[in-house]
PDB file of C-alpha atoms and ligand atoms in Angstrom:
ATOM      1  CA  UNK A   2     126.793 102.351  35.957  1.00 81.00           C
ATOM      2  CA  UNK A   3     123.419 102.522  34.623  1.00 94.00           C
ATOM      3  CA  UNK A   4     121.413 101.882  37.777  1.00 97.00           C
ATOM      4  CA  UNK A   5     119.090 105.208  37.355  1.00 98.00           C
ATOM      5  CA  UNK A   6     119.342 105.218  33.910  1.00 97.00           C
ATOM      6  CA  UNK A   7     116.285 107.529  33.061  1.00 96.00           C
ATOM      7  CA  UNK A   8     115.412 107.861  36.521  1.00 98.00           C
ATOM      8  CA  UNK A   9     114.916 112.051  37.326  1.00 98.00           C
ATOM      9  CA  UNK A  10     116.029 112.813  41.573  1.00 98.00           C
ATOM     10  CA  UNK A  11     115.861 115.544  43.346  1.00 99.00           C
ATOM     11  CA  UNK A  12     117.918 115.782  46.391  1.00 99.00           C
ATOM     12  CA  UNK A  13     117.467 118.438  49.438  1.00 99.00           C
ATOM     13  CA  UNK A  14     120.690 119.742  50.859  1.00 98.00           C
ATOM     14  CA  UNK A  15     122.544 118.787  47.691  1.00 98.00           C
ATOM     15  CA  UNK A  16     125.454 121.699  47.789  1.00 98.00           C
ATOM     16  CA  UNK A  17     127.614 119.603  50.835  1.00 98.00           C
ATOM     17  CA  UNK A  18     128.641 116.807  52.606  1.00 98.00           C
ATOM     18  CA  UNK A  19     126.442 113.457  52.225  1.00 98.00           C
ATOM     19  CA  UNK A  20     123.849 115.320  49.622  1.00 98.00           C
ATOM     20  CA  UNK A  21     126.453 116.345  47.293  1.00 98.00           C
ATOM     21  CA  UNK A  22     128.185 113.349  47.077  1.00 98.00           C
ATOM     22  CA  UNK A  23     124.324 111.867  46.451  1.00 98.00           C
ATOM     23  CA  UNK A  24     124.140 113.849  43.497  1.00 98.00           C
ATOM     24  CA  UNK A  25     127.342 113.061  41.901  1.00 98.00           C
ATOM     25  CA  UNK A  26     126.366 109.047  42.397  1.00 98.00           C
ATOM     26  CA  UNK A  27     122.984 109.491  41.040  1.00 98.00           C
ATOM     27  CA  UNK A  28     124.437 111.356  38.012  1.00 98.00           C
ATOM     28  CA  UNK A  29     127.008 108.951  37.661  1.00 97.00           C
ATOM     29  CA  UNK A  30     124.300 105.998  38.022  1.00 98.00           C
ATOM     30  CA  UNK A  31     122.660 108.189  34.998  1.00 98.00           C
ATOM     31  CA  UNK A  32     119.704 109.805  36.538  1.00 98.00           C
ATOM     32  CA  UNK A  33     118.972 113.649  35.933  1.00 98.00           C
ATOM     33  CA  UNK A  34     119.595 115.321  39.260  1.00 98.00           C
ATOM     34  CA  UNK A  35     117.889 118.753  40.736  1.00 98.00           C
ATOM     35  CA  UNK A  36     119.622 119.837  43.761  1.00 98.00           C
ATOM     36  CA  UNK A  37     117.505 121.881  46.027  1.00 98.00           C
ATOM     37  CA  UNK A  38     119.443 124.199  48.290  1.00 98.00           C
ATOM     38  CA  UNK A  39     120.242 127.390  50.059  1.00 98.00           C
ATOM     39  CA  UNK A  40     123.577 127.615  49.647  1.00 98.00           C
ATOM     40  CA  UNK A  41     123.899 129.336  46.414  1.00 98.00           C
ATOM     41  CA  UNK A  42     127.761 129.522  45.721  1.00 98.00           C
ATOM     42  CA  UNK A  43     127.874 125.830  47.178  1.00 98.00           C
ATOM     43  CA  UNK A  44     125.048 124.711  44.816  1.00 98.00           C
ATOM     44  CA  UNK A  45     126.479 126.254  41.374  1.00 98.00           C
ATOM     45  CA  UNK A  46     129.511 125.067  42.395  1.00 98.00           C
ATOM     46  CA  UNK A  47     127.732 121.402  42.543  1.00 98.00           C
ATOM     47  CA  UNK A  48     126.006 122.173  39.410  1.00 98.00           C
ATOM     48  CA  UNK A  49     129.599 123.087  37.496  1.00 98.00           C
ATOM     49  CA  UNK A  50     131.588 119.968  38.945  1.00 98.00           C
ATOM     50  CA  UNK A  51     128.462 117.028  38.034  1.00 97.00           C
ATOM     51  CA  UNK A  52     128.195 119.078  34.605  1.00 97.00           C
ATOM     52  CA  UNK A  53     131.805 118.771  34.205  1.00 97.00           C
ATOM     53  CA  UNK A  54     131.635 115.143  34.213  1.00 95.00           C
ATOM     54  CA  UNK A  55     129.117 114.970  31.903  1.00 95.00           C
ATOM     55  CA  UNK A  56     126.060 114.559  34.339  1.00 93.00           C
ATOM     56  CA  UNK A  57     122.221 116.219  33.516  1.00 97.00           C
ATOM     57  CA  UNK A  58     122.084 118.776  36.939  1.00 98.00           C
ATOM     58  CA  UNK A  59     119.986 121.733  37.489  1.00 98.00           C
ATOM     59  CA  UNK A  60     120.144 124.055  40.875  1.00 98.00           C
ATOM     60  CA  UNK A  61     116.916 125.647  42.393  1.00 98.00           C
ATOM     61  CA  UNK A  62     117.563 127.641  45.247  1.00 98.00           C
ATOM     62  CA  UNK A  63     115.395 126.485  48.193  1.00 98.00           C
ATOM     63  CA  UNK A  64     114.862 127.198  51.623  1.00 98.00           C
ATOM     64  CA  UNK A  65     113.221 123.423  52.991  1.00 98.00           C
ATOM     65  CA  UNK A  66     111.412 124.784  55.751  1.00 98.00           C
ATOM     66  CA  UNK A  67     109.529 127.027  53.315  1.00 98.00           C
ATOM     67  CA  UNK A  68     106.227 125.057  51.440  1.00 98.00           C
ATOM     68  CA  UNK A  69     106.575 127.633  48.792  1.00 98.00           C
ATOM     69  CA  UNK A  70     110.470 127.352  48.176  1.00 98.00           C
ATOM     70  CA  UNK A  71     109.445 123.300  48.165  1.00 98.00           C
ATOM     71  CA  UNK A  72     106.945 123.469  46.279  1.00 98.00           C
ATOM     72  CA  UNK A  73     108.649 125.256  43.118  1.00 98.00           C
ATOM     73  CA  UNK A  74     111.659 122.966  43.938  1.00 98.00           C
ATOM     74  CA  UNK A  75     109.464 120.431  43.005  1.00 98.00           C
ATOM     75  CA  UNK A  76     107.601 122.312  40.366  1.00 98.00           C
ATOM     76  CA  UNK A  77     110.876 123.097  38.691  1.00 98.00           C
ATOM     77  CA  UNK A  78     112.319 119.927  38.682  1.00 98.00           C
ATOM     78  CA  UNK A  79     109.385 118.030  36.893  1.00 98.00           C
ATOM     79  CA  UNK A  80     109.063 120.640  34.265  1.00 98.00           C
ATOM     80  CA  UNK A  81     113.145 120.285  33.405  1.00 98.00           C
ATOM     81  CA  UNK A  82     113.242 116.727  33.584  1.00 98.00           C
ATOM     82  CA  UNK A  83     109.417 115.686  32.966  1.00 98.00           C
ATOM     83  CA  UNK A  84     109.083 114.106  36.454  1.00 98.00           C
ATOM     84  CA  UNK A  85     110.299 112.801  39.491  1.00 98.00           C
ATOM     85  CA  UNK A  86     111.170 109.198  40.948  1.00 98.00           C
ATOM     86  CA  UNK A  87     113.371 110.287  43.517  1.00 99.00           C
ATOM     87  CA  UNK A  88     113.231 112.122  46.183  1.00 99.00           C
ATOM     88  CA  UNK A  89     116.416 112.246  48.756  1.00 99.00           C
ATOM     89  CA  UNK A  90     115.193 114.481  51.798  1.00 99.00           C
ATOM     90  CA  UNK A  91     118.552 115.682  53.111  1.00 98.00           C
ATOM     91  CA  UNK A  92     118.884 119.063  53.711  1.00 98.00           C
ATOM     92  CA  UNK A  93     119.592 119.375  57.837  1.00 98.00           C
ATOM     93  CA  UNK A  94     120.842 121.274  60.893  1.00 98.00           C
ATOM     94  CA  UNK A  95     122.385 120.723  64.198  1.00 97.00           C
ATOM     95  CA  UNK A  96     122.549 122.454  67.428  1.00 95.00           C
ATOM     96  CA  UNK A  97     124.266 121.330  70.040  1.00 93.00           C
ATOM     97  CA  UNK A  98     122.456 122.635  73.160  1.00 95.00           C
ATOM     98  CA  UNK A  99     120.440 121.105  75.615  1.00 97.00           C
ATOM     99  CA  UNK A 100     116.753 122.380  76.818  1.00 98.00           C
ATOM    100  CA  UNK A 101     118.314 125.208  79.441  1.00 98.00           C
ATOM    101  CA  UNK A 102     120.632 126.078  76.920  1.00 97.00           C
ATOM    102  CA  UNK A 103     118.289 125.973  73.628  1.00 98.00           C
ATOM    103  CA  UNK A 104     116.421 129.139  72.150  1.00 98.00           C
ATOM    104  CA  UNK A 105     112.649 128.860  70.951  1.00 98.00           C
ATOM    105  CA  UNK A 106     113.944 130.020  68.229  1.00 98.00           C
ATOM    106  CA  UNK A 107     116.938 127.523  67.665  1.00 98.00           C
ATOM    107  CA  UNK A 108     114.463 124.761  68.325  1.00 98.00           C
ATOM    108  CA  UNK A 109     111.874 126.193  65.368  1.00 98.00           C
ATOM    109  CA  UNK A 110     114.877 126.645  63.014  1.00 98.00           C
ATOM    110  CA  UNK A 111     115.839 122.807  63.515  1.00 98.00           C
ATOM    111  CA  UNK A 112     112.764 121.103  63.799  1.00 98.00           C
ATOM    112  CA  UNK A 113     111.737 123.654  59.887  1.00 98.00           C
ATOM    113  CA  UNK A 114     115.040 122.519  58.326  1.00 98.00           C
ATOM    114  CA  UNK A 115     115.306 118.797  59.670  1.00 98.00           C
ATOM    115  CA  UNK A 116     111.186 117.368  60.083  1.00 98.00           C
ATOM    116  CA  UNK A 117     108.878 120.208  58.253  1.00 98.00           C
ATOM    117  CA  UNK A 118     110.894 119.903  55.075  1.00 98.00           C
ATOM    118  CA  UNK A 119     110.557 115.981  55.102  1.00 99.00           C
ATOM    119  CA  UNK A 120     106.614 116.680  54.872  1.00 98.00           C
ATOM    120  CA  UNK A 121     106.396 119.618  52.437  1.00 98.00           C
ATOM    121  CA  UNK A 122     108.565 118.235  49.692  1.00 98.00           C
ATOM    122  CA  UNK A 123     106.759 114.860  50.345  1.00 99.00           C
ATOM    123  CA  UNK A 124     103.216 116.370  50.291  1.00 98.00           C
ATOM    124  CA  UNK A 125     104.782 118.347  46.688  1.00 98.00           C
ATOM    125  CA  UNK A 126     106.970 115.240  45.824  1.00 99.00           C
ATOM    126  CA  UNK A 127     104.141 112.482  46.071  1.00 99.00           C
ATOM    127  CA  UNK A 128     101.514 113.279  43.317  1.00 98.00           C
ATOM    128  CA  UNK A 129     103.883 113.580  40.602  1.00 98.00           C
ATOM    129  CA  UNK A 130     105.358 110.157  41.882  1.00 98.00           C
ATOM    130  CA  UNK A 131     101.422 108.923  42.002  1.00 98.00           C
ATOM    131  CA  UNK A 132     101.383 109.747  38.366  1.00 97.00           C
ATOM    132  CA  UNK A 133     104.339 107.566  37.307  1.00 96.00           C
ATOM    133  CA  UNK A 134     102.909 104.976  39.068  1.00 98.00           C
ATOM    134  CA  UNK A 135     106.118 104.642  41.286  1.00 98.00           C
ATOM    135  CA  UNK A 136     108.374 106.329  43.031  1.00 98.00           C
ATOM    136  CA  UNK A 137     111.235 106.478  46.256  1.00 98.00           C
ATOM    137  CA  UNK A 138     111.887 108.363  49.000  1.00 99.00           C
ATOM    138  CA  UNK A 139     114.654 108.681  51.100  1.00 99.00           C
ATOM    139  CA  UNK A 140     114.605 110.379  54.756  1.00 99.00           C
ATOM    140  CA  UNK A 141     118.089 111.292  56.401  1.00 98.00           C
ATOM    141  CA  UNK A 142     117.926 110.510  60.277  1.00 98.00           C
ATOM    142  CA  UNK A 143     121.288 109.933  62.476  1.00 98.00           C
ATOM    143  CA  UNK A 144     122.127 107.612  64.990  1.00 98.00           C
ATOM    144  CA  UNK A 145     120.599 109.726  66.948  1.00 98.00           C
ATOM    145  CA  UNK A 146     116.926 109.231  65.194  1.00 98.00           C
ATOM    146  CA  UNK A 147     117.460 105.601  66.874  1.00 97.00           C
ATOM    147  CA  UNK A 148     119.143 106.301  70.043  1.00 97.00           C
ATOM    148  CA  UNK A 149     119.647 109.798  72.371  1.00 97.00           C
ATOM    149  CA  UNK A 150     122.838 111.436  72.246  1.00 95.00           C
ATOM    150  CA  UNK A 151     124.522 114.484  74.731  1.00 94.00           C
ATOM    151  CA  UNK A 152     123.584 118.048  73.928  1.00 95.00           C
ATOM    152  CA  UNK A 153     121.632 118.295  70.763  1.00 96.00           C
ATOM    153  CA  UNK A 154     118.008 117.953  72.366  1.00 98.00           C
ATOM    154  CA  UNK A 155     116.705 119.298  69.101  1.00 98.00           C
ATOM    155  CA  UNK A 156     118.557 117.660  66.304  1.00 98.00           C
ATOM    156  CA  UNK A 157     117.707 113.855  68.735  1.00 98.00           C
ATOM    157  CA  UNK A 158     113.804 115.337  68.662  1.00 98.00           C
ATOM    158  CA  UNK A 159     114.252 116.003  64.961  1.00 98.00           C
ATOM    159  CA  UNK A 160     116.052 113.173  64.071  1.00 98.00           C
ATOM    160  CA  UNK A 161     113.591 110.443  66.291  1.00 98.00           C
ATOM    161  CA  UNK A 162     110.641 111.966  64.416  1.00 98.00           C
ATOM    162  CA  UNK A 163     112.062 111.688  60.625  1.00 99.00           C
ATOM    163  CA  UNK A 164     112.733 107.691  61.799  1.00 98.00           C
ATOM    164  CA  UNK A 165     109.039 107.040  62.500  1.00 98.00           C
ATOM    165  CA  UNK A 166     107.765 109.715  59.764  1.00 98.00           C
ATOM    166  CA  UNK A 167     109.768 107.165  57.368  1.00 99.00           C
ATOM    167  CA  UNK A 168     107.370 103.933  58.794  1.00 98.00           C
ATOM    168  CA  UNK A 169     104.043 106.150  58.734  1.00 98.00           C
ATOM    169  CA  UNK A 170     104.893 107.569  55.032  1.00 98.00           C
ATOM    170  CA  UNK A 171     105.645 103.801  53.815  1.00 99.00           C
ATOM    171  CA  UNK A 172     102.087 102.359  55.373  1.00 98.00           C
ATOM    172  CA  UNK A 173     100.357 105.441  53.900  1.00 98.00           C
ATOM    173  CA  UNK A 174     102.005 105.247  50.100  1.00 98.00           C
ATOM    174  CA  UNK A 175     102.825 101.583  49.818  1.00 98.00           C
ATOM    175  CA  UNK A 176      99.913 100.614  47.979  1.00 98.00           C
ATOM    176  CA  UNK A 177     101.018 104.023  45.321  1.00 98.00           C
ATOM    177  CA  UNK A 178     103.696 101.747  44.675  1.00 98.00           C
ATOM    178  CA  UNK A 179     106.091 104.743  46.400  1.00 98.00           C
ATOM    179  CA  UNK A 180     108.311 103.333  49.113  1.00 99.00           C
ATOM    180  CA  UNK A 181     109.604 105.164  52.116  1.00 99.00           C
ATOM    181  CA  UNK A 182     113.164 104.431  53.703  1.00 99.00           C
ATOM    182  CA  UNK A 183     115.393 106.273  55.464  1.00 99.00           C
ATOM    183  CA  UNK A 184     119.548 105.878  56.349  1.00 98.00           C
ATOM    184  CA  UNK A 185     121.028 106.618  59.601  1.00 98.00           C
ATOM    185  CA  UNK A 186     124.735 107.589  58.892  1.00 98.00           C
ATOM    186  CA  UNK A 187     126.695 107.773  62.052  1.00 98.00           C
ATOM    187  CA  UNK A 188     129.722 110.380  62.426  1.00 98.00           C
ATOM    188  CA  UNK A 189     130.526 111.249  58.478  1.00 98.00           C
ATOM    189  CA  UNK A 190     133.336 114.248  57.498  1.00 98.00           C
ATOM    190  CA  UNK A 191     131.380 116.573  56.442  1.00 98.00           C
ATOM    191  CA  UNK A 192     130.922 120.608  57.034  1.00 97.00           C
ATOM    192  CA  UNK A 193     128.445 119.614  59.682  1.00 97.00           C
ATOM    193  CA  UNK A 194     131.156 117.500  61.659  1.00 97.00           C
ATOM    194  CA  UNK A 195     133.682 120.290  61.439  1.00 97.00           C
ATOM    195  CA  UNK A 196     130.934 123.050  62.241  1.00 94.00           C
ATOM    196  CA  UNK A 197     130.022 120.742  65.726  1.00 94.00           C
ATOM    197  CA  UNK A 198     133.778 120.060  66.579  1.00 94.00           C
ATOM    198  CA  UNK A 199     134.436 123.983  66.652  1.00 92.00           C
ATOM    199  CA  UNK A 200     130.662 124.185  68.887  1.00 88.00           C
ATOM    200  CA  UNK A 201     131.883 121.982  71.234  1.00 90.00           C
ATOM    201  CA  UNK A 202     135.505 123.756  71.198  1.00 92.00           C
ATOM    202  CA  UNK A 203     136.464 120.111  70.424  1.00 94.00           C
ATOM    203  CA  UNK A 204     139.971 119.599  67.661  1.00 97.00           C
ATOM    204  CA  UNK A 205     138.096 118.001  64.279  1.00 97.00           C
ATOM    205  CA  UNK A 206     141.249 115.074  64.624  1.00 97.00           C
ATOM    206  CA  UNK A 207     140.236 114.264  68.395  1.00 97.00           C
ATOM    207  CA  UNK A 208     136.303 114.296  67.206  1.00 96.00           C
ATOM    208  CA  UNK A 209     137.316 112.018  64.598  1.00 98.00           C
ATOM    209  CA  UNK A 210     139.773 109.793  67.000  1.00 97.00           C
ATOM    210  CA  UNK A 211     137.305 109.188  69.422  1.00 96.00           C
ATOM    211  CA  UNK A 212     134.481 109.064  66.977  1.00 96.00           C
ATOM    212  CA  UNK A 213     136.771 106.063  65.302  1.00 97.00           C
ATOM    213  CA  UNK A 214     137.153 104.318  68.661  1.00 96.00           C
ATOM    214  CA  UNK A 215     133.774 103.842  69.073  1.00 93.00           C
ATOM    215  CA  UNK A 216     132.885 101.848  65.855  1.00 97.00           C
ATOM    216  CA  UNK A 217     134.147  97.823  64.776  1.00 97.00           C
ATOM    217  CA  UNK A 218     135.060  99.430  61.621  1.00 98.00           C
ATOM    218  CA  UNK A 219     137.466 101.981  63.154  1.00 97.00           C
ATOM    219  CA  UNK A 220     136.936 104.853  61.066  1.00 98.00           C
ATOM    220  CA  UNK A 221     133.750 107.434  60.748  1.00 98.00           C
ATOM    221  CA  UNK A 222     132.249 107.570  57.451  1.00 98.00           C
ATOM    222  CA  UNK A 223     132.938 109.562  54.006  1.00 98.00           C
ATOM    223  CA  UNK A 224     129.758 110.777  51.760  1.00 98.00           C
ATOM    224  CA  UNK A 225     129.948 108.350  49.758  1.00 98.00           C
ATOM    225  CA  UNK A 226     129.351 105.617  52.249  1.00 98.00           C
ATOM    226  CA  UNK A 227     126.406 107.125  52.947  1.00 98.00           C
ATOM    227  CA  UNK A 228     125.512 107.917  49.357  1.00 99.00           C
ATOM    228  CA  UNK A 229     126.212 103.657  48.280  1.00 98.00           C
ATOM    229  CA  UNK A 230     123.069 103.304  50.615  1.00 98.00           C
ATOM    230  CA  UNK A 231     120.991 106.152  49.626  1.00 99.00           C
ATOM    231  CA  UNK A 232     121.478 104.435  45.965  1.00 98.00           C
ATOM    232  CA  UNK A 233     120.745 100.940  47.141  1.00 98.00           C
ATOM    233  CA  UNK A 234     117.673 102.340  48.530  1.00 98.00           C
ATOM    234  CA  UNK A 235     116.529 104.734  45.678  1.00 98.00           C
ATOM    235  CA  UNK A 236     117.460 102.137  42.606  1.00 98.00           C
ATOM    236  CA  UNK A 237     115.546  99.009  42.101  1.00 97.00           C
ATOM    237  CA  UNK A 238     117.911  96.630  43.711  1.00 98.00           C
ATOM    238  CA  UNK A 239     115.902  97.790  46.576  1.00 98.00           C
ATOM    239  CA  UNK A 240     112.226  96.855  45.449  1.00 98.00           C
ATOM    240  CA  UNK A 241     110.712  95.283  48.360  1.00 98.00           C
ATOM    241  CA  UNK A 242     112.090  97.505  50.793  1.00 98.00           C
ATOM    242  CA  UNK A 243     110.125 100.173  52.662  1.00 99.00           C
ATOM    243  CA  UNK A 244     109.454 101.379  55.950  1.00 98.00           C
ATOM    244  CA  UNK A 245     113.045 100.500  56.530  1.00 98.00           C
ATOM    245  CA  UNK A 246     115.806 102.300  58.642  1.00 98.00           C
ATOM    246  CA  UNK A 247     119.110 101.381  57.401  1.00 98.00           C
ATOM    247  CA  UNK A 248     121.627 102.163  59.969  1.00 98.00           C
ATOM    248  CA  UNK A 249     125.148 103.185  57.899  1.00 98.00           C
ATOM    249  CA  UNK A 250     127.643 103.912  60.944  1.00 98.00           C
ATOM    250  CA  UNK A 251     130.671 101.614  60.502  1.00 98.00           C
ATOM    251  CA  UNK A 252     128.884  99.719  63.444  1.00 98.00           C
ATOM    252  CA  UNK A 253     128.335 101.658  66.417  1.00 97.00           C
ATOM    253  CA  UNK A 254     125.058 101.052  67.080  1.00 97.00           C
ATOM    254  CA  UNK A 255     125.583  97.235  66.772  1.00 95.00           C
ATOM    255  CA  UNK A 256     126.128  96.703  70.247  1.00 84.00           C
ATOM    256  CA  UNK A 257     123.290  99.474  71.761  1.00 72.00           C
ATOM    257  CA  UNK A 258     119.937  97.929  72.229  1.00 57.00           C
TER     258      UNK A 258
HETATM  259  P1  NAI B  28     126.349 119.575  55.376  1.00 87.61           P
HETATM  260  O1  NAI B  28     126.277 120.726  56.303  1.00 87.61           O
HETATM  261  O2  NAI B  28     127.621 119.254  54.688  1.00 87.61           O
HETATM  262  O3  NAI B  28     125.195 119.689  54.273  1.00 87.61           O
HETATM  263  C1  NAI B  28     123.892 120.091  54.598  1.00 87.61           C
HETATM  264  C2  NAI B  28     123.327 120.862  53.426  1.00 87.61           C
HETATM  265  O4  NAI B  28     121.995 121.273  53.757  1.00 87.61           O
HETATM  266  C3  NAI B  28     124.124 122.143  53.097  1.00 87.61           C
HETATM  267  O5  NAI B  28     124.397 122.209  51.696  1.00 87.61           O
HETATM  268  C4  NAI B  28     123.196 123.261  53.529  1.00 87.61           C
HETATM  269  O6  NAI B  28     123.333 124.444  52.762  1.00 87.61           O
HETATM  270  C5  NAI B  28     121.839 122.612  53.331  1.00 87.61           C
HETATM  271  N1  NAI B  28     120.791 123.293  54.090  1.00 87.61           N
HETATM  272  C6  NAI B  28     120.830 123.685  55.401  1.00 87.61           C
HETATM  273  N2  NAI B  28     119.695 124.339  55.705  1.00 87.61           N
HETATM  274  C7  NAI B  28     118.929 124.353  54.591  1.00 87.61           C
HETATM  275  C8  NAI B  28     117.656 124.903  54.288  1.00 87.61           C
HETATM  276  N3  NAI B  28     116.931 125.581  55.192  1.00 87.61           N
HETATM  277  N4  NAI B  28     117.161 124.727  53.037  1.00 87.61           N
HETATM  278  C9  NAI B  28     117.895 124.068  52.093  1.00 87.61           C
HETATM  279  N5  NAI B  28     119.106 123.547  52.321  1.00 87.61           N
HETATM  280  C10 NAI B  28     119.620 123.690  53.562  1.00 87.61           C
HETATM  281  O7  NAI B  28     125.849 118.333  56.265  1.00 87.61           O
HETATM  282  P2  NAI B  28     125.852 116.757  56.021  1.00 87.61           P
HETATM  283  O8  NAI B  28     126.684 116.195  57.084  1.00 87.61           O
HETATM  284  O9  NAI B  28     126.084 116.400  54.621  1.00 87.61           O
HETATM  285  O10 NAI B  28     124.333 116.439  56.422  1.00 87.61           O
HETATM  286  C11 NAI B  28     123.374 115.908  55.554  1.00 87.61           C
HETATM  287  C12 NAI B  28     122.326 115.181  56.381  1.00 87.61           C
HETATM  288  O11 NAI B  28     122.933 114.084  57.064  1.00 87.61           O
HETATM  289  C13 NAI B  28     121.679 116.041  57.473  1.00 87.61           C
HETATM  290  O12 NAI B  28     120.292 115.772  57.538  1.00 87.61           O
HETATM  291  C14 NAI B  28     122.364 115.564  58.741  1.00 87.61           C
HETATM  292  O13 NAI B  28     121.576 115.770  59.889  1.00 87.61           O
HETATM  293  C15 NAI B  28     122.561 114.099  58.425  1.00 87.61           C
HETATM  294  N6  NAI B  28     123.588 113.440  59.235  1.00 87.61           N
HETATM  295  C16 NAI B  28     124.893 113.841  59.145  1.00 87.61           C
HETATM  296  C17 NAI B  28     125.855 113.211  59.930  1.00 87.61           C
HETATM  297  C18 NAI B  28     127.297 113.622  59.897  1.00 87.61           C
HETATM  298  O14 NAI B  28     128.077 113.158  60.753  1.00 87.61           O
HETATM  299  N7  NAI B  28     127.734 114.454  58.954  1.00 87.61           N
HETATM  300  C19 NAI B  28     125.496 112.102  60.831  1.00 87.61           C
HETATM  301  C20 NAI B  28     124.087 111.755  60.820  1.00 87.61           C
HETATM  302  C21 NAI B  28     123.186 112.411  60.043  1.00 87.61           C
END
């Protein structure tokens, strides 16, 4: 379990759901983990479980789609740990609404929290990687970065642009030696699920049911599908992958396109 061994991460959106069960992998795998977040009782409560097991964890509080909350998120990690490899951008929101039903506002708050953080952390992230002479970075899209999906016109705009921010980044910081992936979990039981099945006024069991139906595996995901991938892609087993959108959905985009 040594596959970060000396490896430093810092992971947006850490507190919950897929990010939190990131951080407890990447401790686990031995790396030194900064979780970047702005959910502070979730985040020290993060903190306290991966330092319970033993696992080097520090919490910044962090607003993503702020460049200075990023940038001392950054800042703060590198002077704890004395760099950065990793960088896991996370952190995200959904609306379900559809342009008539959408707010300007609604739309900002999305695209700040799900595409402008992917940018500022990078544009923070990337010269300390530069230094090292390597580094990772892992985008979070959806299914529905790759394909549309009903009501949630801002989270499919969001989404679609973190997928082809992930090919531009790898072409621009390839020859840094700092490679640029993303994962595309399909339906995974997290707060965000939940928080969308009461949205839609839809039971959690029927979302997951029909959810289930849907893919060959027959089940949605946990975090820690989604996390086995994130660590594929952020440990060395994954050294000559970049630009690459790694679709993590039980199969049910396999028989779309
Ligand atoms: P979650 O709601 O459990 O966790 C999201 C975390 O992001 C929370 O800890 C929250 O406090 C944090 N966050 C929200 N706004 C923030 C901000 N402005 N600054 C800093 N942190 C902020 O959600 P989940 O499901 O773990 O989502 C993680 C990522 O996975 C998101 O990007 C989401 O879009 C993506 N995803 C999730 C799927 C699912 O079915 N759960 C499916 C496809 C993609």
């Amino acid at each position: 379990m040594d596959n970060l061994k000396d490896k430093v991460a810092l992971i947006t959106g850490g507190a919950s759901g897929i990010g939190r069960a990131t951080a407890l992998l990447f401790a686990e795998e031995g790396a030194a983990v900064a979780i970047a977040d702005i959910n502070q009782e979730m985040g020290e409560s993060a903190q306290k479980e991966i330092e319970n097991l033993g696992g080097q964890i520090i919490f910044i509080k962090c607003d993503v789609s702020k460049s200075a909350d990023c940038q001392l998120a950054v800042e703060q990690t590198v002077a704890t740990f004395g760099g950065l490899d990793i960088l896991f951008n996370n952190a995200g929101i959904v609306s379900r609404t559809n342009v008539l039903t959408i707010t300007e506002t609604e739309w900002d708050q999305v695209m700040g929290v799900n595409v402008k953080s992917v940018f500022l952390m990078s544009k923070f992230a990337i010269p300390y990687m530069e230094k090292r002479g390597e580094g990772t970075i892992i985008n979070v899209s959806s299914g529905w970065g790759i394909q549309g999906g009903e009501n949630a016109i801002s989270y499919c705009a969001s989404k679609g642009a973190v997928t082809n921010m992930t090919r531009a980044m790898a072409i621009d910081h390839g020859p840094k030696n700092i490679r640029v992936n993303a994962v595309c979990p399909g339906d995974t039981d997290t707060p965000m699920l939940r928080s969308e099945a009461d949205g839609l006024g839809i039971a959690y069991d029927q979302m997951v049911k029909d959810s289930s139906k849907g893919r060959p595996l027959g089940r949605i995901g946990t975090p820690k599908d989604i996390a086995q991938a994130v660590l594929f892609l952020a440990s060395d087993a994954s050294t000559f992958v970049t630009g690459s959108i790694l679709v993590v959905d039980g199969g049910g985009l396999a028989g779309t396109g």
